[in-house]
Amino acid sequence: MCGIVGLFIKDKALEPQLGKLLAGMLATMCDRGPDSAGFAVYGSDESGSCKITVQSPDPALFSGLDAALGDALGAEVQMTVRDTHAVLRLDAALADKARQLLREKYPQFRVMGVGERIEIYKEVGYPTGVAERFGLSSMSGSHGIGHTRMATESAVTTMGAHPFSTGSDQCLVHNGSLSNHNNLRRELKHGGMTFETENDTEVAAAYLTAQMDSGLSLGDALQKGLKDLDGFYTFVVGTRDGFGVLRDPIACKPAVLAETDQYVAFGSEYRALVGLPGIDGAKVWEPEPATVYFWGR
């Protein structure tokens, strides 16, 4: 049993409140996942630049990372540190080289996510504490998703927390379990995908990335997943421009959507939505089984 929340802002005037609203939604899901939590926030579009979110158990190790990486790349690297995570900003054309350098020369740092807009923060701990550590309430953006975890398939670790990101500006949170993730992991590894954990959710994220890398849209990748992914699941997938929702054909995992002129919101339960502005006048419904929903710009 895990908790999922998501918020897509339609009215730009509401973007400065994204983090505050998402933090409130996440707090209602603590009892569905008390062991760890995480969230992804999609901020403003910084054309030509890229953000790499990295994590370290010892934040003191971040000291000088921006200068050292900048020297190795021959370009400016800016860094913002939030507790155990740091966001590195650099020229988008250098993103692949920067990731390679981090992998080869800085193995003490673990990459959480990469993209033009995405920032990912996740840690072990009670969800409200995790949100406070990273200052979620002060963040702004166009959309975000969050997750509270009750571990069932793998250990309680930072890397086992959600969201999982396996592609640029992509991430996924999941409530449920996949029964064929080991076979899929082997197939995806043969196709060149790499994995950081044994978590089934990382396999689902990598599966969708592989499908989109082959030319499918997110909607088509999710639709194909209905045939290829065995198990019980509710997915919320973040992309650069929006988010998608999918429940398995049986749809035993709870889910609710709400839409107004200002936003689209997702919660594992309706109580995650009650603090949103204008929720009393929102269209509220339970997403249908085996049906892809997506909102974007």
PDB file of N, CA and C in Angstrom, residues 125-162:
ATOM      1  N   GLY A 125      12.352   8.120   5.345  1.00  0.00           N
ATOM      2  CA  GLY A 125      11.815   8.936   6.417  1.00  0.00           C
ATOM      3  C   GLY A 125      10.332   9.182   6.256  1.00  0.00           C
ATOM      4  N   TYR A 126       9.719   9.733   7.288  1.00  0.00           N
ATOM      5  CA  TYR A 126       8.292  10.024   7.237  1.00  0.00           C
ATOM      6  C   TYR A 126       8.053  11.109   6.174  1.00  0.00           C
ATOM      7  N   PRO A 127       7.028  10.963   5.347  1.00  0.00           N
ATOM      8  CA  PRO A 127       6.859  11.847   4.191  1.00  0.00           C
ATOM      9  C   PRO A 127       6.844  13.346   4.500  1.00  0.00           C
ATOM     10  N   THR A 128       6.179  13.748   5.581  1.00  0.00           N
ATOM     11  CA  THR A 128       6.169  15.182   5.890  1.00  0.00           C
ATOM     12  C   THR A 128       7.575  15.676   6.212  1.00  0.00           C
ATOM     13  N   GLY A 129       8.360  14.847   6.868  1.00  0.00           N
ATOM     14  CA  GLY A 129       9.739  15.221   7.167  1.00  0.00           C
ATOM     15  C   GLY A 129      10.581  15.317   5.916  1.00  0.00           C
ATOM     16  N   VAL A 130      10.380  14.394   4.976  1.00  0.00           N
ATOM     17  CA  VAL A 130      11.113  14.439   3.713  1.00  0.00           C
ATOM     18  C   VAL A 130      10.773  15.716   2.958  1.00  0.00           C
ATOM     19  N   ALA A 131       9.488  16.056   2.891  1.00  0.00           N
ATOM     20  CA  ALA A 131       9.069  17.274   2.186  1.00  0.00           C
ATOM     21  C   ALA A 131       9.670  18.518   2.825  1.00  0.00           C
ATOM     22  N   GLU A 132       9.722  18.553   4.156  1.00  0.00           N
ATOM     23  CA  GLU A 132      10.283  19.714   4.855  1.00  0.00           C
ATOM     24  C   GLU A 132      11.782  19.826   4.637  1.00  0.00           C
ATOM     25  N   ARG A 133      12.486  18.701   4.623  1.00  0.00           N
ATOM     26  CA  ARG A 133      13.938  18.725   4.439  1.00  0.00           C
ATOM     27  C   ARG A 133      14.332  19.409   3.135  1.00  0.00           C
ATOM     28  N   PHE A 134      13.540  19.189   2.102  1.00  0.00           N
ATOM     29  CA  PHE A 134      13.883  19.730   0.791  1.00  0.00           C
ATOM     30  C   PHE A 134      13.141  21.020   0.450  1.00  0.00           C
ATOM     31  N   GLY A 135      12.297  21.487   1.344  1.00  0.00           N
ATOM     32  CA  GLY A 135      11.599  22.749   1.117  1.00  0.00           C
ATOM     33  C   GLY A 135      10.574  22.680   0.005  1.00  0.00           C
ATOM     34  N   LEU A 136       9.844  21.566  -0.055  1.00  0.00           N
ATOM     35  CA  LEU A 136       8.858  21.414  -1.130  1.00  0.00           C
ATOM     36  C   LEU A 136       7.861  22.559  -1.158  1.00  0.00           C
ATOM     37  N   SER A 137       7.420  23.020  -0.003  1.00  0.00           N
ATOM     38  CA  SER A 137       6.381  24.058   0.049  1.00  0.00           C
ATOM     39  C   SER A 137       6.790  25.352  -0.631  1.00  0.00           C
ATOM     40  N   SER A 138       8.091  25.600  -0.760  1.00  0.00           N
ATOM     41  CA  SER A 138       8.561  26.851  -1.369  1.00  0.00           C
ATOM     42  C   SER A 138       8.796  26.729  -2.871  1.00  0.00           C
ATOM     43  N   MET A 139       8.624  25.538  -3.429  1.00  0.00           N
ATOM     44  CA  MET A 139       8.926  25.330  -4.848  1.00  0.00           C
ATOM     45  C   MET A 139       7.758  25.730  -5.734  1.00  0.00           C
ATOM     46  N   SER A 140       8.095  26.200  -6.917  1.00  0.00           N
ATOM     47  CA  SER A 140       7.069  26.554  -7.902  1.00  0.00           C
ATOM     48  C   SER A 140       7.306  25.748  -9.163  1.00  0.00           C
ATOM     49  N   GLY A 141       6.293  25.688 -10.012  1.00  0.00           N
ATOM     50  CA  GLY A 141       6.427  24.954 -11.259  1.00  0.00           C
ATOM     51  C   GLY A 141       5.088  24.711 -11.917  1.00  0.00           C
ATOM     52  N   SER A 142       5.140  24.005 -13.028  1.00  0.00           N
ATOM     53  CA  SER A 142       3.927  23.736 -13.795  1.00  0.00           C
ATOM     54  C   SER A 142       3.233  22.460 -13.361  1.00  0.00           C
ATOM     55  N   HIS A 143       3.989  21.475 -12.879  1.00  0.00           N
ATOM     56  CA  HIS A 143       3.384  20.237 -12.419  1.00  0.00           C
ATOM     57  C   HIS A 143       4.372  19.461 -11.558  1.00  0.00           C
ATOM     58  N   GLY A 144       3.832  18.529 -10.802  1.00  0.00           N
ATOM     59  CA  GLY A 144       4.665  17.709  -9.940  1.00  0.00           C
ATOM     60  C   GLY A 144       3.922  16.458  -9.525  1.00  0.00           C
ATOM     61  N   ILE A 145       4.680  15.433  -9.141  1.00  0.00           N
ATOM     62  CA  ILE A 145       4.094  14.200  -8.626  1.00  0.00           C
ATOM     63  C   ILE A 145       4.849  13.788  -7.371  1.00  0.00           C
ATOM     64  N   GLY A 146       4.165  13.069  -6.493  1.00  0.00           N
ATOM     65  CA  GLY A 146       4.782  12.647  -5.248  1.00  0.00           C
ATOM     66  C   GLY A 146       4.359  11.251  -4.862  1.00  0.00           C
ATOM     67  N   HIS A 147       5.102  10.651  -3.911  1.00  0.00           N
ATOM     68  CA  HIS A 147       4.864   9.259  -3.550  1.00  0.00           C
ATOM     69  C   HIS A 147       5.248   9.033  -2.103  1.00  0.00           C
ATOM     70  N   THR A 148       4.425   8.301  -1.381  1.00  0.00           N
ATOM     71  CA  THR A 148       4.765   7.828  -0.046  1.00  0.00           C
ATOM     72  C   THR A 148       4.822   6.313  -0.117  1.00  0.00           C
ATOM     73  N   ARG A 149       5.896   5.722   0.405  1.00  0.00           N
ATOM     74  CA  ARG A 149       6.161   4.309   0.149  1.00  0.00           C
ATOM     75  C   ARG A 149       5.988   3.430   1.382  1.00  0.00           C
ATOM     76  N   MET A 150       5.334   2.301   1.172  1.00  0.00           N
ATOM     77  CA  MET A 150       5.339   1.196   2.122  1.00  0.00           C
ATOM     78  C   MET A 150       5.992   0.035   1.398  1.00  0.00           C
ATOM     79  N   ALA A 151       7.254  -0.223   1.706  1.00  0.00           N
ATOM     80  CA  ALA A 151       8.048  -1.178   0.935  1.00  0.00           C
ATOM     81  C   ALA A 151       7.489  -2.588   1.036  1.00  0.00           C
ATOM     82  N   THR A 152       7.355  -3.231  -0.126  1.00  0.00           N
ATOM     83  CA  THR A 152       6.920  -4.633  -0.177  1.00  0.00           C
ATOM     84  C   THR A 152       7.829  -5.473  -1.070  1.00  0.00           C
ATOM     85  N   GLU A 153       8.386  -4.868  -2.125  1.00  0.00           N
ATOM     86  CA  GLU A 153       9.152  -5.624  -3.107  1.00  0.00           C
ATOM     87  C   GLU A 153      10.661  -5.500  -2.931  1.00  0.00           C
ATOM     88  N   SER A 154      11.126  -4.521  -2.167  1.00  0.00           N
ATOM     89  CA  SER A 154      12.565  -4.335  -1.987  1.00  0.00           C
ATOM     90  C   SER A 154      12.813  -3.556  -0.707  1.00  0.00           C
ATOM     91  N   ALA A 155      14.081  -3.385  -0.355  1.00  0.00           N
ATOM     92  CA  ALA A 155      14.464  -2.773   0.914  1.00  0.00           C
ATOM     93  C   ALA A 155      14.091  -1.303   0.981  1.00  0.00           C
ATOM     94  N   VAL A 156      14.029  -0.808   2.210  1.00  0.00           N
ATOM     95  CA  VAL A 156      13.772   0.613   2.442  1.00  0.00           C
ATOM     96  C   VAL A 156      15.091   1.362   2.316  1.00  0.00           C
ATOM     97  N   THR A 157      15.300   1.966   1.165  1.00  0.00           N
ATOM     98  CA  THR A 157      16.516   2.724   0.891  1.00  0.00           C
ATOM     99  C   THR A 157      16.154   3.983   0.115  1.00  0.00           C
ATOM    100  N   THR A 158      17.090   4.917   0.049  1.00  0.00           N
ATOM    101  CA  THR A 158      16.868   6.119  -0.745  1.00  0.00           C
ATOM    102  C   THR A 158      16.616   5.777  -2.200  1.00  0.00           C
ATOM    103  N   MET A 159      17.428   4.893  -2.751  1.00  0.00           N
ATOM    104  CA  MET A 159      17.280   4.546  -4.159  1.00  0.00           C
ATOM    105  C   MET A 159      16.012   3.742  -4.418  1.00  0.00           C
ATOM    106  N   GLY A 160      15.472   3.094  -3.392  1.00  0.00           N
ATOM    107  CA  GLY A 160      14.234   2.346  -3.559  1.00  0.00           C
ATOM    108  C   GLY A 160      12.992   3.198  -3.466  1.00  0.00           C
ATOM    109  N   ALA A 161      13.157   4.456  -3.019  1.00  0.00           N
ATOM    110  CA  ALA A 161      12.018   5.366  -2.942  1.00  0.00           C
ATOM    111  C   ALA A 161      11.641   5.836  -4.346  1.00  0.00           C
ATOM    112  N   HIS A 162      10.424   6.301  -4.485  1.00  0.00           N
ATOM    113  CA  HIS A 162       9.933   6.847  -5.753  1.00  0.00           C
ATOM    114  C   HIS A 162      10.028   8.372  -5.701  1.00  0.00           C
TER     115      HIS A 162
END
